[in-house]
mmCIF file of C-alpha atoms in Angstrom:
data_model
loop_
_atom_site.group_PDB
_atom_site.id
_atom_site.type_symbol
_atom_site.label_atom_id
_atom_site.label_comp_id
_atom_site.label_asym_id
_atom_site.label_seq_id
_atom_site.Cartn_x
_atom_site.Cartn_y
_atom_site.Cartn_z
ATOM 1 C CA UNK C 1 0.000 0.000 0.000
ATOM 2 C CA UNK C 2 1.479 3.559 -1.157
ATOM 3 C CA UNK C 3 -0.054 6.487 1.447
ATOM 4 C CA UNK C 4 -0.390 9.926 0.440
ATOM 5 C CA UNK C 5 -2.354 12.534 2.056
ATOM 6 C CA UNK C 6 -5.813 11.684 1.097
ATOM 7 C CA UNK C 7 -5.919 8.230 -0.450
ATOM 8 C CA UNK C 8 -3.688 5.070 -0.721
ATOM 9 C CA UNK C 9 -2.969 3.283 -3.705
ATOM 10 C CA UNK C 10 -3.498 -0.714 -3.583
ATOM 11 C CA UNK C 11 -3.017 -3.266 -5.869
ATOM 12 C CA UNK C 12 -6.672 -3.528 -8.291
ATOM 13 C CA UNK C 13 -8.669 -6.001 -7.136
ATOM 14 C CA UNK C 14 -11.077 -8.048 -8.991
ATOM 15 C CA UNK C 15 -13.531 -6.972 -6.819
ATOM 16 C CA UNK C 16 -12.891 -3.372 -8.029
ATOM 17 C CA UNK C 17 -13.635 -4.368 -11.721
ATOM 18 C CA UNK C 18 -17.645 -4.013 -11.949
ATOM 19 C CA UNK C 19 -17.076 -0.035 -10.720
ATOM 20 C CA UNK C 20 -14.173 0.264 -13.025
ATOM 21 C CA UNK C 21 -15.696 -0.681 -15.837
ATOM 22 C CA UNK C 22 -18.778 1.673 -14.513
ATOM 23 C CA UNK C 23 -16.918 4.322 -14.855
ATOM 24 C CA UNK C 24 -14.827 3.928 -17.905
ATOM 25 C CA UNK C 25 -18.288 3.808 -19.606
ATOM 26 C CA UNK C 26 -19.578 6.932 -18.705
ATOM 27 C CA UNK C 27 -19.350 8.784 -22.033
ATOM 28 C CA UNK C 28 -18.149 12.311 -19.980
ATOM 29 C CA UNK C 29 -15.076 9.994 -18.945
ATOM 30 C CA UNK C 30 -14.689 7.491 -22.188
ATOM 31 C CA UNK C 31 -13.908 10.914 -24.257
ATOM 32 C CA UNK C 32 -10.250 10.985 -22.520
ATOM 33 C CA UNK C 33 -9.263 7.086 -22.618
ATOM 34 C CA UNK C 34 -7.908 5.257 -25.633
ATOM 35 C CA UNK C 35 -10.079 2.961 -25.126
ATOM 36 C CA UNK C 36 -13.469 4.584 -27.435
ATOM 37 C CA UNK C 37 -15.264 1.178 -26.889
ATOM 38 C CA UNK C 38 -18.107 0.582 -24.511
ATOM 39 C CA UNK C 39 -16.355 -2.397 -21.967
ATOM 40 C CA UNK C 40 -18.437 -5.034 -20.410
ATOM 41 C CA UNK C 41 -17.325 -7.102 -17.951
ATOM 42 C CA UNK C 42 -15.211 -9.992 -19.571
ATOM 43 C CA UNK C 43 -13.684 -7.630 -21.501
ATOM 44 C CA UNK C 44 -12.704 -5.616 -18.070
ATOM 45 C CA UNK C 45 -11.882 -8.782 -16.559
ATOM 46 C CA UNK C 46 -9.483 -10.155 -19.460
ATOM 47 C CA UNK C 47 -7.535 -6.465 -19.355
ATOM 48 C CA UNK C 48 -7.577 -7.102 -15.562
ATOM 49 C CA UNK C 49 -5.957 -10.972 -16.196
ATOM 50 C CA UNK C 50 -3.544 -10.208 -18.971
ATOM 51 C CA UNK C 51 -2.547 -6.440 -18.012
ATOM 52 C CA UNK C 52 -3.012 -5.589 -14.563
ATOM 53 C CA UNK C 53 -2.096 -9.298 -12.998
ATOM 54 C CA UNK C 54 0.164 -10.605 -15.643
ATOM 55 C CA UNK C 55 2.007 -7.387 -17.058
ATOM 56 C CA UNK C 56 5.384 -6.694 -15.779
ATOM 57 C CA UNK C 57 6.102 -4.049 -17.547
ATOM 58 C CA UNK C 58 2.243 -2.337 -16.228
ATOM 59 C CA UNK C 59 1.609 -1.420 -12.636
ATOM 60 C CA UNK C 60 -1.992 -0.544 -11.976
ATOM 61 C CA UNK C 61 -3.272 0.735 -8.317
ATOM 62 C CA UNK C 62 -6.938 1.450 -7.073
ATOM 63 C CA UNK C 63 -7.227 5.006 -5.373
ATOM 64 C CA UNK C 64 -8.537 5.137 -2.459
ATOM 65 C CA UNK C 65 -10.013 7.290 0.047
ATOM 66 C CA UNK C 66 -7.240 6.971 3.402
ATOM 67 C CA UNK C 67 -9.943 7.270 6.397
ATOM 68 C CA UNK C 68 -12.943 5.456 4.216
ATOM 69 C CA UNK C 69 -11.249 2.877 2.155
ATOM 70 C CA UNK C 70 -13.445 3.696 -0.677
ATOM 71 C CA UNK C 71 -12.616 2.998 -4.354
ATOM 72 C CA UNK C 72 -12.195 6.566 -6.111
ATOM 73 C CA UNK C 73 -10.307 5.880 -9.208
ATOM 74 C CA UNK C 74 -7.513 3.713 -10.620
ATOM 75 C CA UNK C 75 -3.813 5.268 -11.793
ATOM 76 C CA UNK C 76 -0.836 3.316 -13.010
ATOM 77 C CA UNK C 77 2.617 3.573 -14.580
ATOM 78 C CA UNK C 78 1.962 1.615 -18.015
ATOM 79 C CA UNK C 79 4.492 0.542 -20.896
ATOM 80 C CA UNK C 80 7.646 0.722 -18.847
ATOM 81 C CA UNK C 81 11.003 0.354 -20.116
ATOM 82 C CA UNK C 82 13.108 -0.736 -17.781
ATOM 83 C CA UNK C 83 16.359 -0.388 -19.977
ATOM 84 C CA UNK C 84 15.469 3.448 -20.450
ATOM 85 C CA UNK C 85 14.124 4.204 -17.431
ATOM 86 C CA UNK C 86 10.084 5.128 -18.044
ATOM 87 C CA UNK C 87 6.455 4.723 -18.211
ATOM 88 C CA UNK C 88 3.896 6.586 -19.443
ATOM 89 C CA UNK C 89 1.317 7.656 -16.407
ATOM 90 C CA UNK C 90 -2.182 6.930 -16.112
ATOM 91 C CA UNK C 91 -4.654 8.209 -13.667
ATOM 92 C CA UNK C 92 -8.278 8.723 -13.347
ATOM 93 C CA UNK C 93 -10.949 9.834 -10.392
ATOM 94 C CA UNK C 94 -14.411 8.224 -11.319
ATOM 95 C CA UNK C 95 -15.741 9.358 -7.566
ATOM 96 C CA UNK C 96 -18.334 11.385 -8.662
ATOM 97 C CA UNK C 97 -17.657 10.857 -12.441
ATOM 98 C CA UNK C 98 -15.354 13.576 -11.522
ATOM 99 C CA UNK C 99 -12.211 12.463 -14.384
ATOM 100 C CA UNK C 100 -9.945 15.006 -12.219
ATOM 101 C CA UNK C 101 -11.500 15.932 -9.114
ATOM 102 C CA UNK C 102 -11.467 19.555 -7.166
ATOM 103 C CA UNK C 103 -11.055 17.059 -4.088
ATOM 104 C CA UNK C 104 -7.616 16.871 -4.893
ATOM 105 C CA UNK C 105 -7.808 12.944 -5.045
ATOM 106 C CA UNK C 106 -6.031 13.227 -8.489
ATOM 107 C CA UNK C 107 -3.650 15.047 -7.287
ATOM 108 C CA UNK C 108 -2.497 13.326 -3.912
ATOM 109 C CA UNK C 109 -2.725 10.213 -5.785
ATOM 110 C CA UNK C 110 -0.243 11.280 -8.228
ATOM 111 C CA UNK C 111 1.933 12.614 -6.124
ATOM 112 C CA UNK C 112 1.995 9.240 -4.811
ATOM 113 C CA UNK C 113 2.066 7.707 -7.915
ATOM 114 C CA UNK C 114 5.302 9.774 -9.046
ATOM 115 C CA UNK C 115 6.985 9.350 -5.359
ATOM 116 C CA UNK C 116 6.395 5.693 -5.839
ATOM 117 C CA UNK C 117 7.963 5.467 -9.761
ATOM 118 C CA UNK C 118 10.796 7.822 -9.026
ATOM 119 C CA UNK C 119 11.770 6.892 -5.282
ATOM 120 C CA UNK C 120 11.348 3.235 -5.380
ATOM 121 C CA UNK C 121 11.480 1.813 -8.729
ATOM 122 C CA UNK C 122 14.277 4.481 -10.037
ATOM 123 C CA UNK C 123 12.354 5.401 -12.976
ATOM 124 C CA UNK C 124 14.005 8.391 -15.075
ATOM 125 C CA UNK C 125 11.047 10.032 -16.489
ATOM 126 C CA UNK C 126 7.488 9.740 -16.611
ATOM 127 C CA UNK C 127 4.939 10.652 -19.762
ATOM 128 C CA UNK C 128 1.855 11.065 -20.734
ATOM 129 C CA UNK C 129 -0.393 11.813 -23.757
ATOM 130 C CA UNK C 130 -3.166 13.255 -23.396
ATOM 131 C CA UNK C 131 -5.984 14.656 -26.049
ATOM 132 C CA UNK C 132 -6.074 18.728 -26.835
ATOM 133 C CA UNK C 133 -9.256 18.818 -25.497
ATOM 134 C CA UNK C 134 -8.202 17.508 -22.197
ATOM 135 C CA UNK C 135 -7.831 20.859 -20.274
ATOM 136 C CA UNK C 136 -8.489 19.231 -16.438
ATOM 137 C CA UNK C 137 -5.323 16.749 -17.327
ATOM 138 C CA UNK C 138 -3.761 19.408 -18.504
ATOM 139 C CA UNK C 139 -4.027 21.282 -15.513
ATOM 140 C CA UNK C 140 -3.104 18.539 -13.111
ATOM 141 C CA UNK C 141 0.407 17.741 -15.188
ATOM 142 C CA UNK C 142 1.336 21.326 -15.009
ATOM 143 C CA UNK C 143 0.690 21.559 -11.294
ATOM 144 C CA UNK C 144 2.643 18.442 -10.556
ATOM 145 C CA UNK C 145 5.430 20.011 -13.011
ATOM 146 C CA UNK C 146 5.523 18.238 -16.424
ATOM 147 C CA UNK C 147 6.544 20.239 -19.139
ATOM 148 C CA UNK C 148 4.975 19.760 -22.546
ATOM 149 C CA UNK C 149 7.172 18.446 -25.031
ATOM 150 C CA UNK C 150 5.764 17.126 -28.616
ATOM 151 C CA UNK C 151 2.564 17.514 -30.217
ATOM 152 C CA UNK C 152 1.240 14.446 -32.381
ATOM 153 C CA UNK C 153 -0.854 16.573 -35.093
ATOM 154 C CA UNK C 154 -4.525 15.503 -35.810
ATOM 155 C CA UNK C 155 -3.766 12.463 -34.070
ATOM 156 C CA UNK C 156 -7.678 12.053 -32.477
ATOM 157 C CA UNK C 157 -10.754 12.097 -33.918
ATOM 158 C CA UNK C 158 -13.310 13.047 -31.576
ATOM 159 C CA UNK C 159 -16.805 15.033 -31.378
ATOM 160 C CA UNK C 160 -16.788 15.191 -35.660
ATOM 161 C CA UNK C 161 -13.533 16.983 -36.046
ATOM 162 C CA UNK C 162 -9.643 15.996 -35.434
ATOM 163 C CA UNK C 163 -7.634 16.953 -32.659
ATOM 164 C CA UNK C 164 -4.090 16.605 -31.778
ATOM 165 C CA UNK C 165 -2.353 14.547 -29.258
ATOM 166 C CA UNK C 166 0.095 16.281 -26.466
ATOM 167 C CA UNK C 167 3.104 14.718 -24.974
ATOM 168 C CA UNK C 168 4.420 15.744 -21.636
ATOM 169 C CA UNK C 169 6.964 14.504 -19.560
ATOM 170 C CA UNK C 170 8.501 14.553 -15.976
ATOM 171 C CA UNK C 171 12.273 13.894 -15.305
ATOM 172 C CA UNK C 172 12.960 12.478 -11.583
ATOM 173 C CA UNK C 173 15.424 15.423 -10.860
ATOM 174 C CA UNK C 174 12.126 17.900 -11.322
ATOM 175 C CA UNK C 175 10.047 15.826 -9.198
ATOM 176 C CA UNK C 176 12.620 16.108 -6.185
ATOM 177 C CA UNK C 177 12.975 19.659 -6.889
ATOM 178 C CA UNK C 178 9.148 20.344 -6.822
ATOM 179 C CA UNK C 179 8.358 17.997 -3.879
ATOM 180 C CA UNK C 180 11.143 18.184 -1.773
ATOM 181 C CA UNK C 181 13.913 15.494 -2.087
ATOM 182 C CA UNK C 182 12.714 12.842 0.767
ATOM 183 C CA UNK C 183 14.411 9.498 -0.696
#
């Protein structure tokens, strides 16, 4: 278990699939995920068996709330090179369909999830890509202190029009600076 503030971050659970998948399928939240498909259940459970059991190379956690224990959303580091040194992040709060809360669940949780990826498993850098039209995302990289560094043109077609893809990063040597070096 990985403590922040205001959640933990656990291993997923099967029992946490059926809300997972709840929430991946609300259209509000599908819009930012790769994944444009409506998931049902074996399909959740088969991504569950193959990626976040069986994957070494993908590390999946459920967010929780720290006094409650209540599922709020899932994060993970996900295609990580261990050669090179990084992993593209992924985090969501479904709590409230919220995507990235004002609770600051998001945030404490990737705080966490970044502590965790740079202090323990010596990870480099961290990405992510994430749609234009993903301003809340946005907003929570630049707060933790990724810097945007590519732009994949017209790489998304969403809501009858294209949109491009952004690519931001984190080295560990920002993280320490921004959050106080406590290795």
């Amino acid at each position: 278990m990985l403590n922040g503030e205001n959640v933990f971050l656990r291993a997923v659970e099967e029992s946490d699939l059926p809300q997972l998948m709840a929430w991946r399928n609300l259209p509000q939240l599908r819009k930012y995920f790769r994944e444009y498909r409506e998931i049902n259940l074996p399909m959740q459970k088969r991504w569950f068996e193959s990626i976040a059991a069986n994957d070494k190379n993908t590390l999946m956690f459920s967010i929780c709330h720290r006094e409650t224990g209540e599922l709020l959303g899932c994060c993970g580091l996900c295609s990580i090179h261990w050669v090179h040194r990084h992993a593209e992040i992924s985090l969501y709060i479904g709590h409230r369909e919220a995507y990235i809360d004002t609770d600051g669940y998001a945030l404490d949780g990737s705080r966490v999830l970044l502590g965790y990826a740079f202090r323990q498993l010596n990870l480099h850098k961290v990405w992510a890509e994430i749609y234009a039209f993903d301003h809340p995302k946005k907003g929570l990289l630049h707060t933790l202190g990724f810097r945007q560094e590519g732009i994949l043109r017209d790489h998304c077609f969403y809501d009858g029009r294209w949109w491009d893809s952004l690519l931001f990063s984190l080295l560990q040597e920002e993280f320490d600076k921004k959050e106080g070096d406590t290795a």
